[in-house]
C-alpha atoms as an extended CHARMM CRD file, in Angstrom:
* protein
*
       125  EXT
         1         1  MET       CA             37.9560000000       -0.4320000000       19.9910000000  PROA      1               0.0000000000
         2         2  ASP       CA             35.1490000000        2.0670000000       20.5150000000  PROA      2               0.0000000000
         3         3  ILE       CA             31.5510000000        0.9090000000       20.3790000000  PROA      3               0.0000000000
         4         4  LEU       CA             28.9710000000        3.5370000000       19.4580000000  PROA      4               0.0000000000
         5         5  ILE       CA             25.2620000000        2.9030000000       19.7840000000  PROA      5               0.0000000000
         6         6  GLU       CA             23.0810000000        5.3960000000       17.9670000000  PROA      6               0.0000000000
         7         7  SER       CA             19.3120000000        5.3520000000       17.7900000000  PROA      7               0.0000000000
         8         8  THR       CA             16.8960000000        7.0190000000       15.4420000000  PROA      8               0.0000000000
         9         9  SER       CA             13.7990000000        8.8680000000       16.5630000000  PROA      9               0.0000000000
        10        10  ARG       CA             11.7210000000        6.0690000000       15.0250000000  PROA      10              0.0000000000
        11        11  PHE       CA             13.5380000000        3.5090000000       17.1900000000  PROA      11              0.0000000000
        12        12  GLU       CA             12.9420000000        5.6300000000       20.2870000000  PROA      12              0.0000000000
        13        13  GLN       CA              9.2560000000        5.9610000000       19.3720000000  PROA      13              0.0000000000
        14        14  ASP       CA              8.9240000000        2.2140000000       18.7150000000  PROA      14              0.0000000000
        15        15  LEU       CA             10.7130000000        1.3730000000       21.9540000000  PROA      15              0.0000000000
        16        16  SER       CA              8.3910000000        3.6130000000       23.9470000000  PROA      16              0.0000000000
        17        17  SER       CA              5.4250000000        1.6180000000       22.6510000000  PROA      17              0.0000000000
        18        18  VAL       CA              6.5730000000       -1.7510000000       24.0530000000  PROA      18              0.0000000000
        19        19  SER       CA              6.1520000000       -2.9330000000       27.6300000000  PROA      19              0.0000000000
        20        20  GLU       CA              8.6900000000       -1.9080000000       30.2640000000  PROA      20              0.0000000000
        21        21  GLY       CA              9.8740000000       -5.5090000000       30.5660000000  PROA      21              0.0000000000
        22        22  GLU       CA             10.4140000000       -5.8460000000       26.8380000000  PROA      22              0.0000000000
        23        23  LYS       CA             12.1380000000       -2.4500000000       26.7380000000  PROA      23              0.0000000000
        24        24  ASP       CA             14.5510000000       -3.5810000000       29.4810000000  PROA      24              0.0000000000
        25        25  ILE       CA             15.2420000000       -6.8330000000       27.6130000000  PROA      25              0.0000000000
        26        26  ALA       CA             15.8750000000       -4.9300000000       24.3590000000  PROA      26              0.0000000000
        27        27  ILE       CA             18.3480000000       -2.5460000000       25.9780000000  PROA      27              0.0000000000
        28        28  GLN       CA             20.1390000000       -5.4070000000       27.7400000000  PROA      28              0.0000000000
        29        29  LYS       CA             20.4290000000       -7.4550000000       24.5280000000  PROA      29              0.0000000000
        30        30  ILE       CA             21.8030000000       -4.4760000000       22.5980000000  PROA      30              0.0000000000
        31        31  ASN       CA             24.3630000000       -3.7800000000       25.3170000000  PROA      31              0.0000000000
        32        32  ASP       CA             25.3370000000       -7.4670000000       25.5860000000  PROA      32              0.0000000000
        33        33  CYS       CA             25.8790000000       -7.7340000000       21.8370000000  PROA      33              0.0000000000
        34        34  ALA       CA             27.8950000000       -4.5090000000       21.7190000000  PROA      34              0.0000000000
        35        35  ALA       CA             30.0270000000       -5.6200000000       24.6700000000  PROA      35              0.0000000000
        36        36  LEU       CA             31.0280000000       -8.7930000000       22.8060000000  PROA      36              0.0000000000
        37        37  PHE       CA             32.4860000000       -6.9250000000       19.8470000000  PROA      37              0.0000000000
        38        38  PRO       CA             35.9770000000       -6.0210000000       21.0760000000  PROA      38              0.0000000000
        39        39  GLU       CA             36.9810000000       -9.5650000000       22.0390000000  PROA      39              0.0000000000
        40        40  HSD       CA             34.3500000000      -11.8770000000       20.5430000000  PROA      40              0.0000000000
        41        41  LYS       CA             33.0870000000      -10.3110000000       17.3230000000  PROA      41              0.0000000000
        42        42  ILE       CA             31.9510000000      -13.6600000000       15.9040000000  PROA      42              0.0000000000
        43        43  ASN       CA             29.7510000000      -14.2620000000       18.9520000000  PROA      43              0.0000000000
        44        44  ALA       CA             28.2590000000      -10.7840000000       18.5820000000  PROA      44              0.0000000000
        45        45  TYR       CA             27.2810000000      -11.5230000000       14.9810000000  PROA      45              0.0000000000
        46        46  ARG       CA             25.7280000000      -14.8260000000       16.1100000000  PROA      46              0.0000000000
        47        47  LYS       CA             23.1940000000      -12.7920000000       18.0800000000  PROA      47              0.0000000000
        48        48  LEU       CA             22.1440000000      -11.0440000000       14.8740000000  PROA      48              0.0000000000
        49        49  ARG       CA             20.4850000000      -12.1730000000       11.6710000000  PROA      49              0.0000000000
        50        50  ARG       CA             21.5960000000      -10.4510000000        8.4920000000  PROA      50              0.0000000000
        51        51  LEU       CA             18.7360000000       -9.2150000000        6.3820000000  PROA      51              0.0000000000
        52        52  PRO       CA             19.1570000000      -10.0940000000        2.7110000000  PROA      52              0.0000000000
        53        53  LEU       CA             19.4890000000       -7.0430000000        0.5110000000  PROA      53              0.0000000000
        54        54  SER       CA             21.7160000000       -6.2360000000       -2.4050000000  PROA      54              0.0000000000
        55        55  ILE       CA             21.2360000000       -3.0010000000       -4.3070000000  PROA      55              0.0000000000
        56        56  SER       CA             23.4030000000       -1.9390000000       -7.2240000000  PROA      56              0.0000000000
        57        57  GLY       CA             26.0610000000       -4.4340000000       -6.1730000000  PROA      57              0.0000000000
        58        58  TYR       CA             26.2210000000       -3.1880000000       -2.5730000000  PROA      58              0.0000000000
        59        59  ASP       CA             25.4500000000       -5.5320000000        0.3060000000  PROA      59              0.0000000000
        60        60  SER       CA             23.4780000000       -4.0260000000        3.1310000000  PROA      60              0.0000000000
        61        61  SER       CA             24.6240000000       -3.9840000000        6.7390000000  PROA      61              0.0000000000
        62        62  LEU       CA             21.0300000000       -4.3740000000        7.9630000000  PROA      62              0.0000000000
        63        63  TYR       CA             20.4390000000       -6.8990000000       10.7180000000  PROA      63              0.0000000000
        64        64  THR       CA             17.6980000000       -7.9490000000       13.0410000000  PROA      64              0.0000000000
        65        65  MET       CA             18.0380000000       -8.8570000000       16.7010000000  PROA      65              0.0000000000
        66        66  GLN       CA             15.3770000000      -10.8870000000       18.4610000000  PROA      66              0.0000000000
        67        67  ILE       CA             14.0500000000       -9.3060000000       21.6420000000  PROA      67              0.0000000000
        68        68  SER       CA             11.3410000000      -11.8830000000       22.2820000000  PROA      68              0.0000000000
        69        69  PRO       CA              9.5190000000      -14.4790000000       20.1990000000  PROA      69              0.0000000000
        70        70  GLU       CA              7.2560000000      -11.6470000000       19.0200000000  PROA      70              0.0000000000
        71        71  SER       CA              9.5980000000       -8.6190000000       18.6990000000  PROA      71              0.0000000000
        72        72  ARG       CA             12.6940000000       -7.7240000000       16.7110000000  PROA      72              0.0000000000
        73        73  ILE       CA             15.0330000000       -4.7500000000       16.4680000000  PROA      73              0.0000000000
        74        74  ILE       CA             16.1280000000       -3.5420000000       13.0260000000  PROA      74              0.0000000000
        75        75  LEU       CA             19.6770000000       -2.1900000000       13.0910000000  PROA      75              0.0000000000
        76        76  THR       CA             22.8770000000       -1.7450000000       11.1630000000  PROA      76              0.0000000000
        77        77  VAL       CA             26.3460000000       -2.7310000000       12.3110000000  PROA      77              0.0000000000
        78        78  ASP       CA             29.1670000000       -0.8550000000       10.6370000000  PROA      78              0.0000000000
        79        79  GLU       CA             32.7800000000       -1.6560000000       11.3830000000  PROA      79              0.0000000000
        80        80  ASP       CA             35.1390000000        1.2700000000       10.8670000000  PROA      80              0.0000000000
        81        81  PRO       CA             38.7310000000       -0.0030000000       10.9610000000  PROA      81              0.0000000000
        82        82  ILE       CA             40.2130000000        3.4470000000       10.2810000000  PROA      82              0.0000000000
        83        83  PHE       CA             38.8030000000        4.8510000000       13.5220000000  PROA      83              0.0000000000
        84        84  ASP       CA             38.8190000000        1.4500000000       15.2780000000  PROA      84              0.0000000000
        85        85  GLN       CA             35.1370000000        1.5820000000       16.0770000000  PROA      85              0.0000000000
        86        86  VAL       CA             31.8940000000       -0.2640000000       15.5590000000  PROA      86              0.0000000000
        87        87  ILE       CA             28.6790000000        1.6690000000       15.1260000000  PROA      87              0.0000000000
        88        88  PHE       CA             25.3270000000        0.1060000000       15.9670000000  PROA      88              0.0000000000
        89        89  THR       CA             22.4970000000        2.2030000000       14.5390000000  PROA      89              0.0000000000
        90        90  LEU       CA             19.0600000000        1.2510000000       15.8290000000  PROA      90              0.0000000000
        91        91  PHE       CA             16.2420000000        1.9250000000       13.3510000000  PROA      91              0.0000000000
        92        92  GLY       CA             13.1210000000        0.3280000000       14.7310000000  PROA      92              0.0000000000
        93        93  VAL       CA             11.3370000000       -2.2490000000       16.8110000000  PROA      93              0.0000000000
        94        94  ALA       CA              8.7000000000       -4.3830000000       15.1330000000  PROA      94              0.0000000000
        95        95  ASN       CA              6.5540000000       -7.2860000000       16.1020000000  PROA      95              0.0000000000
        96        96  ARG       CA              6.4850000000      -10.3660000000       13.9350000000  PROA      96              0.0000000000
        97        97  ASP       CA              3.2920000000       -9.3740000000       12.1140000000  PROA      97              0.0000000000
        98        98  ASP       CA              4.5300000000       -5.8700000000       11.2050000000  PROA      98              0.0000000000
        99        99  PHE       CA              8.1630000000       -6.7480000000       10.5750000000  PROA      99              0.0000000000
       100       100  ASN       CA              8.0920000000       -6.7810000000        6.7650000000  PROA      100             0.0000000000
       101       101  LYS       CA              6.4630000000       -3.3580000000        6.6160000000  PROA      101             0.0000000000
       102       102  ALA       CA              8.9310000000       -1.8960000000        9.1450000000  PROA      102             0.0000000000
       103       103  TYR       CA             11.8550000000       -3.4500000000        7.2640000000  PROA      103             0.0000000000
       104       104  GLN       CA             10.6310000000       -1.9490000000        3.9820000000  PROA      104             0.0000000000
       105       105  VAL       CA             10.3760000000        1.5110000000        5.5470000000  PROA      105             0.0000000000
       106       106  VAL       CA             13.9670000000        1.2870000000        6.8280000000  PROA      106             0.0000000000
       107       107  VAL       CA             15.2780000000        0.0310000000        3.4740000000  PROA      107             0.0000000000
       108       108  GLU       CA             13.5400000000        2.8140000000        1.5880000000  PROA      108             0.0000000000
       109       109  SER       CA             14.8230000000        5.4900000000        3.9530000000  PROA      109             0.0000000000
       110       110  LEU       CA             18.4030000000        4.2110000000        3.9520000000  PROA      110             0.0000000000
       111       111  TYR       CA             18.7770000000        3.3080000000        0.3130000000  PROA      111             0.0000000000
       112       112  LYS       CA             16.3750000000        5.6310000000       -1.5170000000  PROA      112             0.0000000000
       113       113  ASP       CA             19.1180000000        7.1080000000       -3.7170000000  PROA      113             0.0000000000
       114       114  LEU       CA             20.4940000000        3.6780000000       -4.6640000000  PROA      114             0.0000000000
       115       115  LEU       CA             16.9860000000        2.3390000000       -5.2600000000  PROA      115             0.0000000000
       116       116  ARG       CA             16.2050000000        5.3150000000       -7.4970000000  PROA      116             0.0000000000
       117       117  GLN       CA             19.4220000000        4.7800000000       -9.4800000000  PROA      117             0.0000000000
       118       118  GLU       CA             18.7040000000        1.0790000000       -9.8600000000  PROA      118             0.0000000000
       119       119  LEU       CA             15.1850000000        1.8470000000      -11.0900000000  PROA      119             0.0000000000
       120       120  GLU       CA             16.5430000000        4.3830000000      -13.5960000000  PROA      120             0.0000000000
       121       121  VAL       CA             18.9420000000        1.7640000000      -14.9540000000  PROA      121             0.0000000000
       122       122  VAL       CA             16.1260000000       -0.7750000000      -15.2960000000  PROA      122             0.0000000000
       123       123  LEU       CA             13.8600000000        1.7410000000      -17.0200000000  PROA      123             0.0000000000
       124       124  ALA       CA             16.6370000000        2.8220000000      -19.3900000000  PROA      124             0.0000000000
       125       125  SER       CA             17.2340000000       -0.7810000000      -20.5100000000  PROA      125             0.0000000000
């Protein structure tokens, strides 16, 4: 099984704004979680918290990973059985106080088309 870790420019920008120690911890936790996937997928998911979101009948693959008591990473985990790979996409780092805003930005950027369609359906009703 291949494990791919991709990061967005926003994640890279957010990561550059945290302390070196917290940055090292974040990178280590991401790598540890990814390393668990081939043999211990359940344990990898235990390190993550699924973020509740359902749009137009689709469940999101958005998760959060705790870096420290104050900081979280927002990411997706997508399992691709056809290519036998797991893709971690890192979207942002947020502290506890700014987490909801950061989460909303990620949701809107990822699901803007689905959100627009859902709004059109609601308005047409």
